[in-house]
Amino acid sequence: MIPFLCWEVDFMRSFFIFLMIALEMYAAPLALFPAFEGNSSGWIEGCVDSITGCYREQVIDYIVDGPDPLFIERSYTNRDYKTGKQEGSWAFFPHCTLVVGDSNEGKKGYTASPKGGYLPLSIQKNFPAGKIHINDCNGITNCSQTISGQTHPRNILLKSIEEGYEIITGNGTKRTYVKQKTFTEENWNFFGESFYQSCAKEIQNPIYYVLVQEKLPSGNMILYDYNENGLLSSITLSDSEKSTILSWIHLEYSENQIHLKTSDGEEISYFFINGLLTKVHSSSQPNIEYEYDDSLCRNLCKKTDSHRSLEIIYDETFRV
């Protein structure tokens, strides 16, 4: 029994050393990817990023009825998505923007998932024409109940097309981006400013593109329109021929406020102070209020009109 015991002790010691080396190798890169792709399975109690310790909030305010759902959702982090070090922000429909530029490795792009997750991309060369098949993709993931290739980041491809760029997701959805015609500082106010500002610093000669349509696996299309200031003004679900409107979301802007109306009668108003979301008023859900500290723009408290509240306390490293 003694030789066997010694062998077991040596094995455990070797395994422990290997584990520590592996953690040391991967800890730094992982710190740059808070809850990659917005995957809430990496969160503690549904609001703390298990990798960085950041406070995260991901909210679906409403789902518009239709053959394919339209989501009204938003996300928040108290530190920026790219580095996990600078001040964070709210992000509304962050996947509607794509920034592409030059790097030492060639063309590189940055966008985000609808849920707010950070998504770096490289231009896919010699991409074969035709439909993408999950079985032919580069990666799989078991983050859900069954193994799937649909949500693995390696299966999200960026393709150059005549009018701009096309992103093909793991489930086959095709997002078409065209060059942004109008760009002002107002574009940054509500749609993930901290994320794109930090990403633009990583590349040379950054050019901004906006999402104009998504072709869903069902064949239906989601169309995106923008106002004269370059701000998102409507999201419309149509059939494959773009001839029949199935559902829609309209966005209206006033000073420090966004008002949304949907095809099934929902109305939501978002109120901002200095770019920070302070109130959410909904025609079907409890109203919400947020409080922040004055210097670091950290979310300190969340309250609802049903007398429920959540207080967030940070340490000196901005971790919850």
Short mmCIF file of C-alpha atoms in Angstrom, two decimals:
data_model
loop_
_atom_site.label_atom_id
_atom_site.label_comp_id
_atom_site.label_asym_id
_atom_site.label_seq_id
_atom_site.Cartn_x
_atom_site.Cartn_y
_atom_site.Cartn_z
CA MET A 1 0.00 0.00 0.00
CA ILE A 2 2.90 2.40 0.66
CA PRO A 3 4.22 2.50 -2.98
CA PHE A 4 0.68 3.05 -4.21
CA LEU A 5 0.19 5.85 -1.70
CA CYS A 6 3.43 7.55 -2.77
CA TRP A 7 2.42 7.31 -6.42
CA GLU A 8 -0.96 8.87 -5.62
CA VAL A 9 0.65 11.76 -3.72
CA ASP A 10 3.09 12.42 -6.60
CA PHE A 11 0.24 12.36 -9.10
CA MET A 12 -1.82 14.85 -7.10
CA ARG A 13 1.19 17.14 -6.67
CA SER A 14 1.91 17.06 -10.43
CA PHE A 15 -1.72 17.69 -11.27
CA PHE A 16 -1.84 20.65 -8.87
CA ILE A 17 1.29 22.19 -10.44
CA PHE A 18 -0.14 21.70 -13.92
CA LEU A 19 -3.42 23.34 -12.87
CA MET A 20 -1.64 26.37 -11.39
CA ILE A 21 0.44 26.83 -14.57
CA ALA A 22 -2.66 26.58 -16.73
CA LEU A 23 -4.49 29.15 -14.62
CA GLU A 24 -1.53 31.51 -14.76
CA MET A 25 -1.34 31.17 -18.56
CA TYR A 26 -5.00 31.83 -19.17
CA ALA A 27 -6.00 34.19 -16.36
CA ALA A 28 -4.74 37.37 -18.03
CA PRO A 29 -6.39 36.88 -21.44
CA LEU A 30 -9.66 35.83 -19.88
CA ALA A 31 -9.78 39.07 -17.91
CA LEU A 32 -10.31 40.89 -21.21
CA PHE A 33 -13.46 38.96 -22.04
CA PRO A 34 -16.06 39.66 -19.35
CA ALA A 35 -18.86 37.11 -19.86
CA PHE A 36 -17.86 36.59 -23.50
CA GLU A 37 -20.77 37.03 -25.92
CA GLY A 38 -22.95 38.06 -22.99
CA ASN A 39 -23.25 34.48 -21.76
CA SER A 40 -25.08 34.81 -18.42
CA SER A 41 -24.04 31.26 -17.42
CA GLY A 42 -20.75 32.86 -16.33
CA TRP A 43 -22.50 35.10 -13.81
CA ILE A 44 -22.89 34.72 -10.04
CA GLU A 45 -26.39 35.40 -8.71
CA GLY A 46 -27.28 36.64 -12.18
CA CYS A 47 -25.39 39.94 -11.85
CA VAL A 48 -21.68 39.40 -11.03
CA ASP A 49 -19.22 38.37 -13.74
CA SER A 50 -17.46 35.26 -12.44
CA ILE A 51 -14.25 36.14 -14.36
CA THR A 52 -13.75 39.84 -13.59
CA GLY A 53 -15.98 40.48 -10.58
CA CYS A 54 -17.77 43.29 -12.48
CA TYR A 55 -21.39 44.11 -11.84
CA ARG A 56 -23.34 43.13 -14.95
CA GLU A 57 -26.97 43.59 -15.79
CA GLN A 58 -28.72 42.08 -18.78
CA VAL A 59 -32.40 42.90 -19.17
CA ILE A 60 -35.01 41.92 -21.73
CA ASP A 61 -37.60 44.66 -21.29
CA TYR A 62 -40.02 43.26 -23.83
CA ILE A 63 -40.43 40.65 -26.58
CA VAL A 64 -42.56 41.78 -29.53
CA ASP A 65 -44.99 39.13 -30.75
CA GLY A 66 -44.47 37.80 -34.26
CA PRO A 67 -43.38 34.78 -36.31
CA ASP A 68 -39.86 35.62 -35.13
CA PRO A 69 -39.52 37.58 -31.87
CA LEU A 70 -38.09 41.10 -31.71
CA PHE A 71 -36.22 41.71 -28.46
CA ILE A 72 -35.97 45.00 -26.61
CA GLU A 73 -32.98 44.39 -24.39
CA ARG A 74 -30.13 46.27 -22.76
CA SER A 75 -26.98 45.46 -20.84
CA TYR A 76 -24.71 47.20 -18.35
CA THR A 77 -21.26 46.67 -16.92
CA ASN A 78 -19.51 48.88 -14.36
CA ARG A 79 -16.26 48.44 -16.33
CA ASP A 80 -15.85 48.57 -20.09
CA TYR A 81 -16.32 45.42 -22.17
CA LYS A 82 -12.98 45.55 -23.94
CA THR A 83 -10.40 45.90 -21.16
CA GLY A 84 -12.43 45.45 -17.99
CA LYS A 85 -10.55 48.44 -16.50
CA GLN A 86 -12.16 51.70 -17.64
CA GLU A 87 -15.62 53.02 -16.80
CA GLY A 88 -18.48 50.97 -18.16
CA SER A 89 -21.81 51.99 -19.65
CA TRP A 90 -25.21 50.84 -20.81
CA ALA A 91 -25.57 49.33 -24.26
CA PHE A 92 -28.77 49.33 -26.33
CA PHE A 93 -28.80 47.34 -29.59
CA PRO A 94 -24.95 47.31 -29.66
CA HIS A 95 -24.91 44.77 -32.52
CA CYS A 96 -26.14 47.55 -34.84
CA THR A 97 -22.60 48.96 -35.08
CA LEU A 98 -19.48 47.40 -36.62
CA VAL A 99 -16.06 49.08 -36.63
CA VAL A 100 -13.44 47.76 -39.07
CA GLY A 101 -9.82 48.84 -39.53
CA ASP A 102 -6.27 47.75 -40.23
CA SER A 103 -4.02 45.80 -37.90
CA ASN A 104 -0.72 43.92 -38.11
CA GLU A 105 -2.75 40.78 -38.80
CA GLY A 106 -4.76 42.38 -41.63
CA LYS A 107 -8.31 43.68 -41.50
CA LYS A 108 -9.98 43.36 -38.11
CA GLY A 109 -13.47 44.20 -36.92
CA TYR A 110 -15.30 44.64 -33.63
CA THR A 111 -18.97 44.41 -32.85
CA ALA A 112 -21.13 43.08 -30.04
CA SER A 113 -23.86 40.54 -29.60
CA PRO A 114 -27.42 41.81 -29.02
CA LYS A 115 -26.88 40.91 -25.36
CA GLY A 116 -23.82 43.16 -25.12
CA GLY A 117 -20.99 40.62 -25.30
CA TYR A 118 -17.64 41.69 -26.79
CA LEU A 119 -17.02 40.14 -30.21
CA PRO A 120 -13.67 40.56 -32.08
CA LEU A 121 -13.62 39.40 -35.70
CA SER A 122 -11.13 38.88 -38.53
CA ILE A 123 -11.96 39.08 -42.22
CA GLN A 124 -12.74 35.62 -43.61
CA LYS A 125 -10.84 35.05 -46.86
CA ASN A 126 -11.96 32.69 -49.62
CA PHE A 127 -15.24 32.04 -47.88
CA PRO A 128 -17.24 29.45 -49.88
CA ALA A 129 -20.57 30.55 -51.30
CA GLY A 130 -23.78 28.98 -50.07
CA LYS A 131 -25.35 28.16 -46.73
CA ILE A 132 -23.24 27.64 -43.64
CA HIS A 133 -23.68 24.23 -42.02
CA ILE A 134 -23.21 23.79 -38.29
CA ASN A 135 -21.44 20.45 -38.77
CA ASP A 136 -18.78 22.15 -40.91
CA CYS A 137 -17.96 24.84 -38.35
CA ASN A 138 -14.79 25.19 -36.32
CA GLY A 139 -16.10 24.83 -32.78
CA ILE A 140 -18.78 23.47 -30.51
CA THR A 141 -19.97 24.51 -27.09
CA ASN A 142 -21.85 22.81 -24.28
CA CYS A 143 -22.91 26.02 -22.48
CA SER A 144 -26.53 25.01 -23.02
CA GLN A 145 -28.14 21.68 -22.17
CA THR A 146 -26.91 20.01 -25.38
CA ILE A 147 -23.71 20.33 -27.40
CA SER A 148 -24.19 22.84 -30.20
CA GLY A 149 -22.18 24.89 -32.66
CA GLN A 150 -24.67 27.73 -32.87
CA THR A 151 -23.28 29.92 -30.09
CA HIS A 152 -19.55 29.17 -30.35
CA PRO A 153 -17.59 32.38 -31.16
CA ARG A 154 -15.42 30.54 -33.70
CA ASN A 155 -18.50 29.93 -35.81
CA ILE A 156 -19.20 33.65 -36.25
CA LEU A 157 -17.63 34.83 -39.52
CA LEU A 158 -16.99 38.31 -40.94
CA LYS A 159 -17.16 38.48 -44.72
CA SER A 160 -16.38 41.42 -47.03
CA ILE A 161 -19.16 42.17 -49.55
CA GLU A 162 -19.61 44.89 -52.18
CA GLU A 163 -21.72 47.25 -50.05
CA GLY A 164 -19.84 46.66 -46.80
CA TYR A 165 -19.57 43.59 -44.60
CA GLU A 166 -21.62 40.56 -43.69
CA ILE A 167 -21.54 38.68 -40.40
CA ILE A 168 -22.71 35.06 -40.45
CA THR A 169 -23.56 33.70 -37.01
CA GLY A 170 -23.42 30.10 -35.88
CA ASN A 171 -27.14 29.51 -36.50
CA GLY A 172 -26.92 30.83 -40.07
CA THR A 173 -28.28 34.35 -39.49
CA LYS A 174 -26.72 36.83 -41.92
CA ARG A 175 -26.24 40.43 -40.80
CA THR A 176 -25.49 43.04 -43.48
CA TYR A 177 -23.58 46.21 -42.52
CA VAL A 178 -23.08 49.28 -44.72
CA LYS A 179 -20.87 52.32 -44.20
CA GLN A 180 -22.35 54.82 -41.79
CA LYS A 181 -23.34 57.95 -43.72
CA THR A 182 -23.95 60.22 -40.75
CA PHE A 183 -21.75 60.13 -37.67
CA THR A 184 -21.92 62.55 -34.75
CA GLU A 185 -21.08 62.32 -31.07
CA GLU A 186 -24.80 61.79 -30.46
CA ASN A 187 -24.41 58.30 -31.91
CA TRP A 188 -22.44 57.31 -28.82
CA ASN A 189 -24.96 58.41 -26.22
CA PHE A 190 -26.96 55.22 -25.82
CA PHE A 191 -25.44 52.43 -27.93
CA GLY A 192 -22.32 51.19 -26.17
CA GLU A 193 -20.01 54.19 -26.44
CA SER A 194 -17.31 52.85 -24.11
CA PHE A 195 -17.12 49.59 -26.05
CA TYR A 196 -16.60 51.07 -29.51
CA GLN A 197 -14.32 53.88 -28.37
CA SER A 198 -11.93 51.37 -26.80
CA CYS A 199 -12.14 49.01 -29.80
CA ALA A 200 -11.35 51.80 -32.28
CA LYS A 201 -8.06 52.38 -30.46
CA GLU A 202 -6.98 48.81 -31.25
CA ILE A 203 -6.99 49.32 -35.03
CA GLN A 204 -5.75 51.84 -37.58
CA ASN A 205 -8.04 53.92 -39.81
CA PRO A 206 -11.28 52.74 -38.17
CA ILE A 207 -14.42 52.94 -40.32
CA TYR A 208 -17.90 52.58 -38.83
CA TYR A 209 -20.71 50.52 -40.35
CA VAL A 210 -24.35 50.11 -39.34
CA LEU A 211 -26.59 47.07 -39.48
CA VAL A 212 -29.28 47.40 -42.17
CA GLN A 213 -30.75 43.90 -42.30
CA GLU A 214 -30.68 40.41 -40.85
CA LYS A 215 -31.73 37.34 -42.78
CA LEU A 216 -32.98 34.81 -40.22
CA PRO A 217 -32.85 31.01 -40.53
CA SER A 218 -36.64 31.10 -40.99
CA GLY A 219 -36.17 33.18 -44.14
CA ASN A 220 -37.76 36.27 -42.59
CA MET A 221 -35.88 39.58 -42.57
CA ILE A 222 -35.23 42.12 -39.82
CA LEU A 223 -34.75 45.59 -41.32
CA TYR A 224 -33.05 48.49 -39.52
CA ASP A 225 -33.62 52.17 -40.38
CA TYR A 226 -31.80 55.26 -39.08
CA ASN A 227 -32.76 58.94 -38.78
CA GLU A 228 -30.90 61.95 -40.19
CA ASN A 229 -28.57 61.94 -37.16
CA GLY A 230 -27.58 58.34 -37.75
CA LEU A 231 -29.57 57.02 -34.78
CA LEU A 232 -31.61 53.84 -34.96
CA SER A 233 -35.23 54.80 -35.70
CA SER A 234 -37.04 51.52 -36.43
CA ILE A 235 -36.67 47.74 -36.41
CA THR A 236 -39.06 45.87 -38.71
CA LEU A 237 -39.69 42.16 -39.14
CA SER A 238 -40.83 41.30 -42.68
CA ASP A 239 -41.20 38.25 -44.86
CA SER A 240 -38.37 37.08 -47.12
CA GLU A 241 -39.56 39.32 -49.98
CA LYS A 242 -39.75 42.42 -47.73
CA SER A 243 -43.33 42.85 -48.92
CA THR A 244 -45.27 42.08 -45.71
CA ILE A 245 -44.58 43.74 -42.35
CA LEU A 246 -44.98 41.22 -39.54
CA SER A 247 -44.01 43.31 -36.49
CA TRP A 248 -42.04 46.47 -35.66
CA ILE A 249 -40.33 48.67 -33.05
CA HIS A 250 -40.23 52.47 -33.47
CA LEU A 251 -37.73 54.65 -31.59
CA GLU A 252 -38.22 58.36 -30.87
CA TYR A 253 -35.59 60.64 -29.34
CA SER A 254 -35.87 63.77 -27.24
CA GLU A 255 -33.45 65.39 -24.85
CA ASN A 256 -32.14 62.68 -22.50
CA GLN A 257 -34.93 60.28 -23.41
CA ILE A 258 -35.68 57.39 -25.78
CA HIS A 259 -39.30 56.34 -26.31
CA LEU A 260 -40.12 52.98 -27.91
CA LYS A 261 -43.43 51.83 -29.40
CA THR A 262 -44.17 48.34 -30.69
CA SER A 263 -46.63 46.83 -33.14
CA ASP A 264 -48.47 45.02 -30.33
CA GLY A 265 -49.09 48.13 -28.23
CA GLU A 266 -46.18 48.20 -25.77
CA GLU A 267 -44.53 51.52 -24.90
CA ILE A 268 -41.24 51.94 -23.02
CA SER A 269 -39.44 55.17 -22.07
CA TYR A 270 -35.76 55.36 -21.07
CA PHE A 271 -34.54 58.45 -19.18
CA PHE A 272 -30.86 59.47 -19.04
CA ILE A 273 -28.68 61.90 -17.12
CA ASN A 274 -25.16 62.47 -18.48
CA GLY A 275 -25.51 59.36 -20.63
CA LEU A 276 -26.46 57.11 -17.69
CA LEU A 277 -29.82 55.36 -17.58
CA THR A 278 -31.75 56.59 -14.54
CA LYS A 279 -35.37 55.50 -15.16
CA VAL A 280 -37.28 52.93 -17.20
CA HIS A 281 -41.05 53.38 -17.55
CA SER A 282 -43.05 50.59 -19.18
CA SER A 283 -46.73 50.21 -19.96
CA SER A 284 -46.70 46.55 -18.87
CA GLN A 285 -43.79 46.13 -16.41
CA PRO A 286 -42.84 47.74 -13.07
CA ASN A 287 -40.96 51.02 -13.39
CA ILE A 288 -37.25 50.93 -12.54
CA GLU A 289 -34.85 53.56 -11.17
CA TYR A 290 -31.03 53.46 -11.02
CA GLU A 291 -28.61 55.40 -8.82
CA TYR A 292 -24.89 55.98 -9.51
CA ASP A 293 -21.90 57.44 -7.75
CA ASP A 294 -20.83 60.86 -8.98
CA SER A 295 -17.22 60.19 -9.96
CA LEU A 296 -16.97 56.69 -11.45
CA CYS A 297 -20.46 56.24 -12.94
CA ARG A 298 -20.91 52.96 -11.10
CA ASN A 299 -24.41 51.63 -10.59
CA LEU A 300 -25.04 51.69 -6.84
CA CYS A 301 -28.73 50.86 -6.51
CA LYS A 302 -31.67 49.52 -8.52
CA LYS A 303 -35.22 50.17 -7.34
CA THR A 304 -38.68 49.26 -8.63
CA ASP A 305 -42.04 50.85 -7.86
CA SER A 306 -43.05 47.54 -6.25
CA HIS A 307 -40.68 48.50 -3.35
CA ARG A 308 -37.97 46.04 -4.31
CA SER A 309 -34.35 47.19 -4.44
CA LEU A 310 -30.82 45.92 -5.05
CA GLU A 311 -27.79 47.66 -3.53
CA ILE A 312 -24.37 47.12 -5.15
CA ILE A 313 -21.20 47.51 -3.06
CA TYR A 314 -17.74 47.60 -4.67
CA ASP A 315 -14.25 47.07 -3.29
CA GLU A 316 -11.25 49.28 -4.07
CA THR A 317 -10.64 47.39 -7.35
CA PHE A 318 -14.22 48.07 -8.55
CA ARG A 319 -15.24 44.44 -7.99
CA VAL A 320 -18.60 43.65 -6.45
#
